[in-house]
Amino acid sequence: MKNLTYILFLILFASCQEEVVLDLGTLEPIPVIEAIWTDNNAMNQVKVTLSKDYYQVGDNEVVDDAIVSITNLGTGAKVNFFYSPATKKYLAQNAIAGKIGQQYELNVKMGEKEFVSQGTILEPPVLDSVVVEFKEERLFREEGYYLTVYGKIPFTEDNNYRIRIIENDTLKNSRFDYLLFDDSFGTSILDNGFELSGFPFKANDKIRLELFRLNQGAFNYLNQLVSLLFNDGGLFSPPPQNPQSNIKLRKGEGMVLGYFMTSPLLSETIQVPEDNP
């Protein structure tokens, strides 16, 4: 491996006029499953697509004929999902939602293949309030309105959280917008206020903040996804690789990508004042 790396280095830097073409090959499309199951029926959905080749442009192919269900492992109650052409996602029949403290199993069948994953909807933390405050421009901070989240994390384990921001009905979903945190620095992050310093807003903006408490597998997946999004492919970057899915193949052969997220949902909507102070 060291000799191969050295040869590639010479080709790229000592022979600038020679074009090097990497044969990435063509692989069979891999199922990509993105499933969200919470105690709020408006959030619950399952999206199933197929991966595409590196050089292929356009959106991933949507799978619209999968058989999707989620089962409560404690009670045995099964929720079937139907495909919605309008959203290109699978939605729970009768708008059924999950229950806090219950363990669930996702089941997705695609032809001869069957995929499963399990997760528990954990107890939510405490969300006391979300305060919006105007702040002047400073070094490394734009002028604008900023949010500070107040609450409490009373748990000693399973402290894996995500905050999502929806600005004027649009989810902030770039690589800079994944707000993930755990208890690496203690559980008092919300006690004295957690300022979302990377999100300046304007007057009249309508903002919805959503707070999730994740199982470890889903949290690890999103952490790895963020690392992949920031990987520039440079000499000093680790080789890019897909995040490790918490979804497993129960029947059939092949791989699977994506994740199953079970979580409680805490939400707060804020209207930014009309004029600057």
PDB file of C-alpha atoms in Angstrom:
ATOM      1  CA  MET A   1       0.000   0.000   0.000  1.00  0.00           C
ATOM      2  CA  LYS A   2       2.889   2.397   0.787  1.00  0.00           C
ATOM      3  CA  ASN A   3       4.516   1.738  -2.606  1.00  0.00           C
ATOM      4  CA  LEU A   4       1.228   2.345  -4.419  1.00  0.00           C
ATOM      5  CA  THR A   5       0.711   5.629  -2.557  1.00  0.00           C
ATOM      6  CA  TYR A   6       4.228   6.762  -3.507  1.00  0.00           C
ATOM      7  CA  ILE A   7       3.702   5.943  -7.176  1.00  0.00           C
ATOM      8  CA  LEU A   8       0.418   7.871  -7.268  1.00  0.00           C
ATOM      9  CA  PHE A   9       2.134  10.828  -5.607  1.00  0.00           C
ATOM     10  CA  LEU A  10       4.804  10.904  -8.336  1.00  0.00           C
ATOM     11  CA  ILE A  11       2.206  10.682 -11.088  1.00  0.00           C
ATOM     12  CA  LEU A  12       0.180  13.595  -9.720  1.00  0.00           C
ATOM     13  CA  PHE A  13       3.010  15.954  -8.891  1.00  0.00           C
ATOM     14  CA  ALA A  14       5.896  15.069 -11.185  1.00  0.00           C
ATOM     15  CA  SER A  15       3.908  14.693 -14.394  1.00  0.00           C
ATOM     16  CA  CYS A  16       1.489  17.597 -14.547  1.00  0.00           C
ATOM     17  CA  GLN A  17       0.732  17.051 -18.234  1.00  0.00           C
ATOM     18  CA  GLU A  18      -0.392  13.454 -17.808  1.00  0.00           C
ATOM     19  CA  GLU A  19      -4.073  12.892 -17.057  1.00  0.00           C
ATOM     20  CA  VAL A  20      -4.819  10.273 -14.424  1.00  0.00           C
ATOM     21  CA  VAL A  21      -8.238   8.628 -14.686  1.00  0.00           C
ATOM     22  CA  LEU A  22      -9.484   6.645 -11.697  1.00  0.00           C
ATOM     23  CA  ASP A  23     -11.597   3.628 -12.560  1.00  0.00           C
ATOM     24  CA  LEU A  24     -14.240   3.757  -9.832  1.00  0.00           C
ATOM     25  CA  GLY A  25     -16.216   0.891 -11.303  1.00  0.00           C
ATOM     26  CA  THR A  26     -19.967   0.456 -11.331  1.00  0.00           C
ATOM     27  CA  LEU A  27     -21.727  -1.123  -8.391  1.00  0.00           C
ATOM     28  CA  GLU A  28     -25.263  -2.390  -8.001  1.00  0.00           C
ATOM     29  CA  PRO A  29     -27.427   0.355  -6.449  1.00  0.00           C
ATOM     30  CA  ILE A  30     -27.642   0.097  -2.660  1.00  0.00           C
ATOM     31  CA  PRO A  31     -30.910   0.757  -0.770  1.00  0.00           C
ATOM     32  CA  VAL A  32     -30.834   3.972   1.271  1.00  0.00           C
ATOM     33  CA  ILE A  33     -33.422   4.049   4.096  1.00  0.00           C
ATOM     34  CA  GLU A  34     -34.035   7.198   6.152  1.00  0.00           C
ATOM     35  CA  ALA A  35     -36.666   6.600   8.832  1.00  0.00           C
ATOM     36  CA  ILE A  36     -37.922   8.947  11.559  1.00  0.00           C
ATOM     37  CA  TRP A  37     -40.282   7.719  14.291  1.00  0.00           C
ATOM     38  CA  THR A  38     -41.313  10.084  17.105  1.00  0.00           C
ATOM     39  CA  ASP A  39     -44.220  10.844  19.425  1.00  0.00           C
ATOM     40  CA  ASN A  40     -45.388  13.498  16.922  1.00  0.00           C
ATOM     41  CA  ASN A  41     -47.202  12.022  13.897  1.00  0.00           C
ATOM     42  CA  ALA A  42     -46.381  15.037  11.715  1.00  0.00           C
ATOM     43  CA  MET A  43     -42.685  14.140  11.871  1.00  0.00           C
ATOM     44  CA  ASN A  44     -42.936  10.435  11.145  1.00  0.00           C
ATOM     45  CA  GLN A  45     -41.804   9.246   7.730  1.00  0.00           C
ATOM     46  CA  VAL A  46     -39.686   6.694   5.888  1.00  0.00           C
ATOM     47  CA  LYS A  47     -37.811   7.557   2.704  1.00  0.00           C
ATOM     48  CA  VAL A  48     -36.422   4.763   0.530  1.00  0.00           C
ATOM     49  CA  THR A  49     -34.111   5.471  -2.405  1.00  0.00           C
ATOM     50  CA  LEU A  50     -31.287   3.786  -4.313  1.00  0.00           C
ATOM     51  CA  SER A  51     -27.683   4.943  -4.315  1.00  0.00           C
ATOM     52  CA  LYS A  52     -26.112   6.129  -7.563  1.00  0.00           C
ATOM     53  CA  ASP A  53     -22.671   5.937  -9.164  1.00  0.00           C
ATOM     54  CA  TYR A  54     -20.069   8.576  -8.318  1.00  0.00           C
ATOM     55  CA  TYR A  55     -20.326  10.321 -11.689  1.00  0.00           C
ATOM     56  CA  GLN A  56     -24.103  10.010 -12.008  1.00  0.00           C
ATOM     57  CA  VAL A  57     -25.984  13.316 -11.785  1.00  0.00           C
ATOM     58  CA  GLY A  58     -29.532  13.982 -10.617  1.00  0.00           C
ATOM     59  CA  ASP A  59     -31.514  12.800  -7.632  1.00  0.00           C
ATOM     60  CA  ASN A  60     -31.416   9.283  -6.265  1.00  0.00           C
ATOM     61  CA  GLU A  61     -34.067   6.930  -7.651  1.00  0.00           C
ATOM     62  CA  VAL A  62     -37.050   6.712  -5.286  1.00  0.00           C
ATOM     63  CA  VAL A  63     -38.365   3.263  -4.362  1.00  0.00           C
ATOM     64  CA  ASP A  64     -42.172   3.423  -4.289  1.00  0.00           C
ATOM     65  CA  ASP A  65     -43.101  -0.259  -3.976  1.00  0.00           C
ATOM     66  CA  ALA A  66     -41.437  -1.241  -0.684  1.00  0.00           C
ATOM     67  CA  ILE A  67     -43.452  -2.759   2.181  1.00  0.00           C
ATOM     68  CA  VAL A  68     -42.823  -0.618   5.252  1.00  0.00           C
ATOM     69  CA  SER A  69     -43.997  -1.078   8.832  1.00  0.00           C
ATOM     70  CA  ILE A  70     -43.024  -0.242  12.422  1.00  0.00           C
ATOM     71  CA  THR A  71     -43.889  -2.583  15.294  1.00  0.00           C
ATOM     72  CA  ASN A  72     -44.132  -1.834  19.016  1.00  0.00           C
ATOM     73  CA  LEU A  73     -41.994  -4.619  20.509  1.00  0.00           C
ATOM     74  CA  GLY A  74     -43.723  -4.316  23.880  1.00  0.00           C
ATOM     75  CA  THR A  75     -47.335  -4.579  22.735  1.00  0.00           C
ATOM     76  CA  GLY A  76     -46.955  -6.181  19.315  1.00  0.00           C
ATOM     77  CA  ALA A  77     -49.003  -3.397  17.704  1.00  0.00           C
ATOM     78  CA  LYS A  78     -47.981  -2.895  14.077  1.00  0.00           C
ATOM     79  CA  VAL A  79     -48.207   0.350  12.110  1.00  0.00           C
ATOM     80  CA  ASN A  80     -48.300  -0.037   8.323  1.00  0.00           C
ATOM     81  CA  PHE A  81     -47.028   2.736   6.068  1.00  0.00           C
ATOM     82  CA  PHE A  82     -48.309   3.837   2.651  1.00  0.00           C
ATOM     83  CA  TYR A  83     -46.373   5.534  -0.125  1.00  0.00           C
ATOM     84  CA  SER A  84     -47.266   9.201  -0.718  1.00  0.00           C
ATOM     85  CA  PRO A  85     -46.522  10.338  -4.304  1.00  0.00           C
ATOM     86  CA  ALA A  86     -46.804  13.977  -3.203  1.00  0.00           C
ATOM     87  CA  THR A  87     -43.978  13.702  -0.685  1.00  0.00           C
ATOM     88  CA  LYS A  88     -42.173  10.695  -2.227  1.00  0.00           C
ATOM     89  CA  LYS A  89     -42.071   9.171   1.241  1.00  0.00           C
ATOM     90  CA  TYR A  90     -43.886   6.496   3.236  1.00  0.00           C
ATOM     91  CA  LEU A  91     -46.296   7.803   5.890  1.00  0.00           C
ATOM     92  CA  ALA A  92     -47.977   6.012   8.802  1.00  0.00           C
ATOM     93  CA  GLN A  93     -51.565   4.953   8.227  1.00  0.00           C
ATOM     94  CA  ASN A  94     -54.135   6.808  10.351  1.00  0.00           C
ATOM     95  CA  ALA A  95     -51.409   9.276  11.407  1.00  0.00           C
ATOM     96  CA  ILE A  96     -50.366   7.001  14.269  1.00  0.00           C
ATOM     97  CA  ALA A  97     -47.411   8.176  16.397  1.00  0.00           C
ATOM     98  CA  GLY A  98     -44.973   6.473  18.717  1.00  0.00           C
ATOM     99  CA  LYS A  99     -45.114   6.533  22.522  1.00  0.00           C
ATOM    100  CA  ILE A 100     -42.392   7.637  24.910  1.00  0.00           C
ATOM    101  CA  GLY A 101     -40.661   4.759  26.669  1.00  0.00           C
ATOM    102  CA  GLN A 102     -41.621   2.174  24.035  1.00  0.00           C
ATOM    103  CA  GLN A 103     -39.211   0.155  21.870  1.00  0.00           C
ATOM    104  CA  TYR A 104     -39.913  -0.122  18.149  1.00  0.00           C
ATOM    105  CA  GLU A 105     -38.712  -2.155  15.188  1.00  0.00           C
ATOM    106  CA  LEU A 106     -38.576  -0.824  11.633  1.00  0.00           C
ATOM    107  CA  ASN A 107     -39.196  -3.367   8.863  1.00  0.00           C
ATOM    108  CA  VAL A 108     -38.643  -2.599   5.175  1.00  0.00           C
ATOM    109  CA  LYS A 109     -39.144  -5.266   2.487  1.00  0.00           C
ATOM    110  CA  MET A 110     -37.838  -4.734  -1.039  1.00  0.00           C
ATOM    111  CA  GLY A 111     -38.377  -7.781  -3.215  1.00  0.00           C
ATOM    112  CA  GLU A 112     -36.428 -10.655  -1.653  1.00  0.00           C
ATOM    113  CA  LYS A 113     -34.613  -8.365   0.758  1.00  0.00           C
ATOM    114  CA  GLU A 114     -35.743  -7.432   4.260  1.00  0.00           C
ATOM    115  CA  PHE A 115     -34.168  -4.718   6.426  1.00  0.00           C
ATOM    116  CA  VAL A 116     -34.705  -4.129  10.163  1.00  0.00           C
ATOM    117  CA  SER A 117     -33.645  -1.757  12.915  1.00  0.00           C
ATOM    118  CA  GLN A 118     -34.684  -1.145  16.504  1.00  0.00           C
ATOM    119  CA  GLY A 119     -34.854   1.925  18.701  1.00  0.00           C
ATOM    120  CA  THR A 120     -36.535   3.314  21.814  1.00  0.00           C
ATOM    121  CA  ILE A 121     -38.332   6.656  22.117  1.00  0.00           C
ATOM    122  CA  LEU A 122     -36.517   7.939  25.204  1.00  0.00           C
ATOM    123  CA  GLU A 123     -37.833  10.419  27.765  1.00  0.00           C
ATOM    124  CA  PRO A 124     -37.344  14.015  26.553  1.00  0.00           C
ATOM    125  CA  PRO A 125     -35.184  16.596  28.319  1.00  0.00           C
ATOM    126  CA  VAL A 126     -36.731  19.799  29.661  1.00  0.00           C
ATOM    127  CA  LEU A 127     -37.138  22.731  27.257  1.00  0.00           C
ATOM    128  CA  ASP A 128     -38.015  25.778  29.350  1.00  0.00           C
ATOM    129  CA  SER A 129     -37.777  28.577  26.821  1.00  0.00           C
ATOM    130  CA  VAL A 130     -36.096  29.908  23.691  1.00  0.00           C
ATOM    131  CA  VAL A 131     -35.001  33.564  23.866  1.00  0.00           C
ATOM    132  CA  VAL A 132     -34.259  35.728  20.828  1.00  0.00           C
ATOM    133  CA  GLU A 133     -31.857  38.657  21.248  1.00  0.00           C
ATOM    134  CA  PHE A 134     -30.321  41.184  18.845  1.00  0.00           C
ATOM    135  CA  LYS A 135     -26.520  41.381  18.919  1.00  0.00           C
ATOM    136  CA  GLU A 136     -24.119  43.785  17.249  1.00  0.00           C
ATOM    137  CA  GLU A 137     -21.472  42.615  14.802  1.00  0.00           C
ATOM    138  CA  ARG A 138     -18.261  41.368  16.401  1.00  0.00           C
ATOM    139  CA  LEU A 139     -15.214  39.385  15.339  1.00  0.00           C
ATOM    140  CA  PHE A 140     -16.421  36.025  13.936  1.00  0.00           C
ATOM    141  CA  ARG A 141     -20.065  36.996  14.540  1.00  0.00           C
ATOM    142  CA  GLU A 142     -22.468  38.683  12.158  1.00  0.00           C
ATOM    143  CA  GLU A 143     -24.975  41.294  13.255  1.00  0.00           C
ATOM    144  CA  GLY A 144     -28.399  39.807  13.766  1.00  0.00           C
ATOM    145  CA  TYR A 145     -30.854  38.088  16.069  1.00  0.00           C
ATOM    146  CA  TYR A 146     -29.628  34.986  17.915  1.00  0.00           C
ATOM    147  CA  LEU A 147     -31.428  32.228  19.791  1.00  0.00           C
ATOM    148  CA  THR A 148     -30.553  30.978  23.280  1.00  0.00           C
ATOM    149  CA  VAL A 149     -32.084  27.708  24.468  1.00  0.00           C
ATOM    150  CA  TYR A 150     -32.856  27.203  28.189  1.00  0.00           C
ATOM    151  CA  GLY A 151     -33.766  23.903  29.792  1.00  0.00           C
ATOM    152  CA  LYS A 152     -32.410  20.967  31.736  1.00  0.00           C
ATOM    153  CA  ILE A 153     -30.950  17.525  31.014  1.00  0.00           C
ATOM    154  CA  PRO A 154     -31.803  15.323  34.010  1.00  0.00           C
ATOM    155  CA  PHE A 155     -30.392  12.061  32.649  1.00  0.00           C
ATOM    156  CA  THR A 156     -27.124  10.292  33.495  1.00  0.00           C
ATOM    157  CA  GLU A 157     -26.972   8.220  30.301  1.00  0.00           C
ATOM    158  CA  ASP A 158     -28.195   8.171  26.694  1.00  0.00           C
ATOM    159  CA  ASN A 159     -27.497  11.876  26.337  1.00  0.00           C
ATOM    160  CA  ASN A 160     -27.354  12.282  22.569  1.00  0.00           C
ATOM    161  CA  TYR A 161     -29.164  15.275  21.109  1.00  0.00           C
ATOM    162  CA  ARG A 162     -29.876  17.038  17.867  1.00  0.00           C
ATOM    163  CA  ILE A 163     -31.317  20.512  17.309  1.00  0.00           C
ATOM    164  CA  ARG A 164     -32.976  21.342  13.982  1.00  0.00           C
ATOM    165  CA  ILE A 165     -33.767  24.885  12.845  1.00  0.00           C
ATOM    166  CA  ILE A 166     -36.603  25.684  10.429  1.00  0.00           C
ATOM    167  CA  GLU A 167     -36.377  29.268   9.165  1.00  0.00           C
ATOM    168  CA  ASN A 168     -39.501  30.616   7.451  1.00  0.00           C
ATOM    169  CA  ASP A 169     -40.697  27.059   6.714  1.00  0.00           C
ATOM    170  CA  THR A 170     -37.310  25.987   5.272  1.00  0.00           C
ATOM    171  CA  LEU A 171     -35.170  23.456   7.114  1.00  0.00           C
ATOM    172  CA  LYS A 172     -31.582  24.602   7.552  1.00  0.00           C
ATOM    173  CA  ASN A 173     -29.854  21.478   6.293  1.00  0.00           C
ATOM    174  CA  SER A 174     -26.372  22.367   5.062  1.00  0.00           C
ATOM    175  CA  ARG A 175     -23.274  20.761   6.550  1.00  0.00           C
ATOM    176  CA  PHE A 176     -22.958  23.739   8.922  1.00  0.00           C
ATOM    177  CA  ASP A 177     -26.502  23.284  10.260  1.00  0.00           C
ATOM    178  CA  TYR A 178     -26.209  19.889  11.986  1.00  0.00           C
ATOM    179  CA  LEU A 179     -26.344  20.783  15.698  1.00  0.00           C
ATOM    180  CA  LEU A 180     -25.351  17.619  17.557  1.00  0.00           C
ATOM    181  CA  PHE A 181     -24.226  17.414  21.177  1.00  0.00           C
ATOM    182  CA  ASP A 182     -23.856  14.863  23.962  1.00  0.00           C
ATOM    183  CA  ASP A 183     -22.706  14.963  27.605  1.00  0.00           C
ATOM    184  CA  SER A 184     -18.971  15.090  26.821  1.00  0.00           C
ATOM    185  CA  PHE A 185     -18.796  18.393  28.691  1.00  0.00           C
ATOM    186  CA  GLY A 186     -21.440  17.584  31.291  1.00  0.00           C
ATOM    187  CA  THR A 187     -25.227  17.874  31.263  1.00  0.00           C
ATOM    188  CA  SER A 188     -25.546  21.547  32.238  1.00  0.00           C
ATOM    189  CA  ILE A 189     -25.358  22.886  28.686  1.00  0.00           C
ATOM    190  CA  LEU A 190     -28.996  24.088  28.801  1.00  0.00           C
ATOM    191  CA  ASP A 191     -29.072  25.264  32.420  1.00  0.00           C
ATOM    192  CA  ASN A 192     -27.477  28.666  31.808  1.00  0.00           C
ATOM    193  CA  GLY A 193     -28.588  28.971  28.194  1.00  0.00           C
ATOM    194  CA  PHE A 194     -27.152  27.406  25.041  1.00  0.00           C
ATOM    195  CA  GLU A 195     -26.655  30.118  22.418  1.00  0.00           C
ATOM    196  CA  LEU A 196     -26.928  29.040  18.796  1.00  0.00           C
ATOM    197  CA  SER A 197     -24.043  31.292  17.796  1.00  0.00           C
ATOM    198  CA  GLY A 198     -23.809  30.147  14.189  1.00  0.00           C
ATOM    199  CA  PHE A 199     -27.372  31.163  13.280  1.00  0.00           C
ATOM    200  CA  PRO A 200     -28.005  34.899  12.807  1.00  0.00           C
ATOM    201  CA  PHE A 201     -31.603  35.780  11.898  1.00  0.00           C
ATOM    202  CA  LYS A 202     -33.302  38.876  10.527  1.00  0.00           C
ATOM    203  CA  ALA A 203     -36.253  40.956  11.659  1.00  0.00           C
ATOM    204  CA  ASN A 204     -39.634  39.287  10.983  1.00  0.00           C
ATOM    205  CA  ASP A 205     -38.118  35.818  10.591  1.00  0.00           C
ATOM    206  CA  LYS A 206     -40.279  32.971  11.839  1.00  0.00           C
ATOM    207  CA  ILE A 207     -38.147  30.259  13.443  1.00  0.00           C
ATOM    208  CA  ARG A 208     -39.071  26.812  14.700  1.00  0.00           C
ATOM    209  CA  LEU A 209     -36.592  24.991  16.914  1.00  0.00           C
ATOM    210  CA  GLU A 210     -36.845  21.210  17.291  1.00  0.00           C
ATOM    211  CA  LEU A 211     -34.963  19.247  19.949  1.00  0.00           C
ATOM    212  CA  PHE A 212     -34.480  15.469  19.653  1.00  0.00           C
ATOM    213  CA  ARG A 213     -33.000  12.913  22.051  1.00  0.00           C
ATOM    214  CA  LEU A 214     -31.453  10.145  19.967  1.00  0.00           C
ATOM    215  CA  ASN A 215     -30.445   6.545  20.451  1.00  0.00           C
ATOM    216  CA  GLN A 216     -26.689   5.997  20.186  1.00  0.00           C
ATOM    217  CA  GLY A 217     -26.808   4.356  16.746  1.00  0.00           C
ATOM    218  CA  ALA A 218     -28.653   7.243  15.095  1.00  0.00           C
ATOM    219  CA  PHE A 219     -26.418   9.798  16.826  1.00  0.00           C
ATOM    220  CA  ASN A 220     -23.278   8.000  15.603  1.00  0.00           C
ATOM    221  CA  TYR A 221     -24.654   7.921  12.069  1.00  0.00           C
ATOM    222  CA  LEU A 222     -25.296  11.670  12.001  1.00  0.00           C
ATOM    223  CA  ASN A 223     -21.869  12.403  13.514  1.00  0.00           C
ATOM    224  CA  GLN A 224     -20.202  10.354  10.793  1.00  0.00           C
ATOM    225  CA  LEU A 225     -22.378  12.039   8.158  1.00  0.00           C
ATOM    226  CA  VAL A 226     -21.190  15.479   9.281  1.00  0.00           C
ATOM    227  CA  SER A 227     -17.561  14.311   9.133  1.00  0.00           C
ATOM    228  CA  LEU A 228     -18.164  13.052   5.588  1.00  0.00           C
ATOM    229  CA  LEU A 229     -19.751  16.351   4.517  1.00  0.00           C
ATOM    230  CA  PHE A 230     -16.657  18.241   5.705  1.00  0.00           C
ATOM    231  CA  ASN A 231     -14.213  15.813   4.058  1.00  0.00           C
ATOM    232  CA  ASP A 232     -12.541  17.724   1.207  1.00  0.00           C
ATOM    233  CA  GLY A 233     -10.721  14.718  -0.218  1.00  0.00           C
ATOM    234  CA  GLY A 234      -7.322  16.340   0.333  1.00  0.00           C
ATOM    235  CA  LEU A 235      -4.043  14.598   1.078  1.00  0.00           C
ATOM    236  CA  PHE A 236      -4.505  15.076   4.798  1.00  0.00           C
ATOM    237  CA  SER A 237      -8.156  14.016   4.944  1.00  0.00           C
ATOM    238  CA  PRO A 238      -9.091  10.440   5.829  1.00  0.00           C
ATOM    239  CA  PRO A 239     -10.492   8.347   2.975  1.00  0.00           C
ATOM    240  CA  PRO A 240     -14.217   9.200   2.626  1.00  0.00           C
ATOM    241  CA  GLN A 241     -16.581   6.419   3.628  1.00  0.00           C
ATOM    242  CA  ASN A 242     -20.305   6.050   4.137  1.00  0.00           C
ATOM    243  CA  PRO A 243     -21.619   6.480   7.705  1.00  0.00           C
ATOM    244  CA  GLN A 244     -22.266   3.206   9.511  1.00  0.00           C
ATOM    245  CA  SER A 245     -25.979   2.429   9.321  1.00  0.00           C
ATOM    246  CA  ASN A 246     -27.962   1.184  12.331  1.00  0.00           C
ATOM    247  CA  ILE A 247     -30.190  -0.723   9.877  1.00  0.00           C
ATOM    248  CA  LYS A 248     -29.380  -4.404   9.290  1.00  0.00           C
ATOM    249  CA  LEU A 249     -30.133  -6.918   6.564  1.00  0.00           C
ATOM    250  CA  ARG A 250     -32.401  -9.649   7.948  1.00  0.00           C
ATOM    251  CA  LYS A 251     -33.082 -11.520   4.710  1.00  0.00           C
ATOM    252  CA  GLY A 252     -31.351 -11.583   1.340  1.00  0.00           C
ATOM    253  CA  GLU A 253     -27.937 -10.330   0.302  1.00  0.00           C
ATOM    254  CA  GLY A 254     -26.300  -6.957  -0.161  1.00  0.00           C
ATOM    255  CA  MET A 255     -25.681  -3.728   1.720  1.00  0.00           C
ATOM    256  CA  VAL A 256     -27.880  -0.998   3.142  1.00  0.00           C
ATOM    257  CA  LEU A 257     -27.290   2.680   3.881  1.00  0.00           C
ATOM    258  CA  GLY A 258     -29.236   5.190   5.973  1.00  0.00           C
ATOM    259  CA  TYR A 259     -30.534   5.208   9.543  1.00  0.00           C
ATOM    260  CA  PHE A 260     -33.549   4.672  11.803  1.00  0.00           C
ATOM    261  CA  MET A 261     -34.113   7.525  14.273  1.00  0.00           C
ATOM    262  CA  THR A 262     -36.462   7.110  17.226  1.00  0.00           C
ATOM    263  CA  SER A 263     -36.870  10.172  19.429  1.00  0.00           C
ATOM    264  CA  PRO A 264     -39.219  12.360  21.426  1.00  0.00           C
ATOM    265  CA  LEU A 265     -39.822  15.776  19.896  1.00  0.00           C
ATOM    266  CA  LEU A 266     -39.733  19.121  21.704  1.00  0.00           C
ATOM    267  CA  SER A 267     -40.601  22.139  19.580  1.00  0.00           C
ATOM    268  CA  GLU A 268     -40.757  25.912  20.048  1.00  0.00           C
ATOM    269  CA  THR A 269     -41.716  28.596  17.493  1.00  0.00           C
ATOM    270  CA  ILE A 270     -40.319  32.147  17.732  1.00  0.00           C
ATOM    271  CA  GLN A 271     -41.199  35.275  15.786  1.00  0.00           C
ATOM    272  CA  VAL A 272     -38.287  37.715  15.487  1.00  0.00           C
ATOM    273  CA  PRO A 273     -39.288  41.331  16.310  1.00  0.00           C
ATOM    274  CA  GLU A 274     -40.135  43.632  13.436  1.00  0.00           C
ATOM    275  CA  ASP A 275     -37.459  46.283  14.043  1.00  0.00           C
ATOM    276  CA  ASN A 276     -33.944  46.372  15.455  1.00  0.00           C
ATOM    277  CA  PRO A 277     -33.668  47.634  19.037  1.00  0.00           C
TER     278      PRO A 277
END
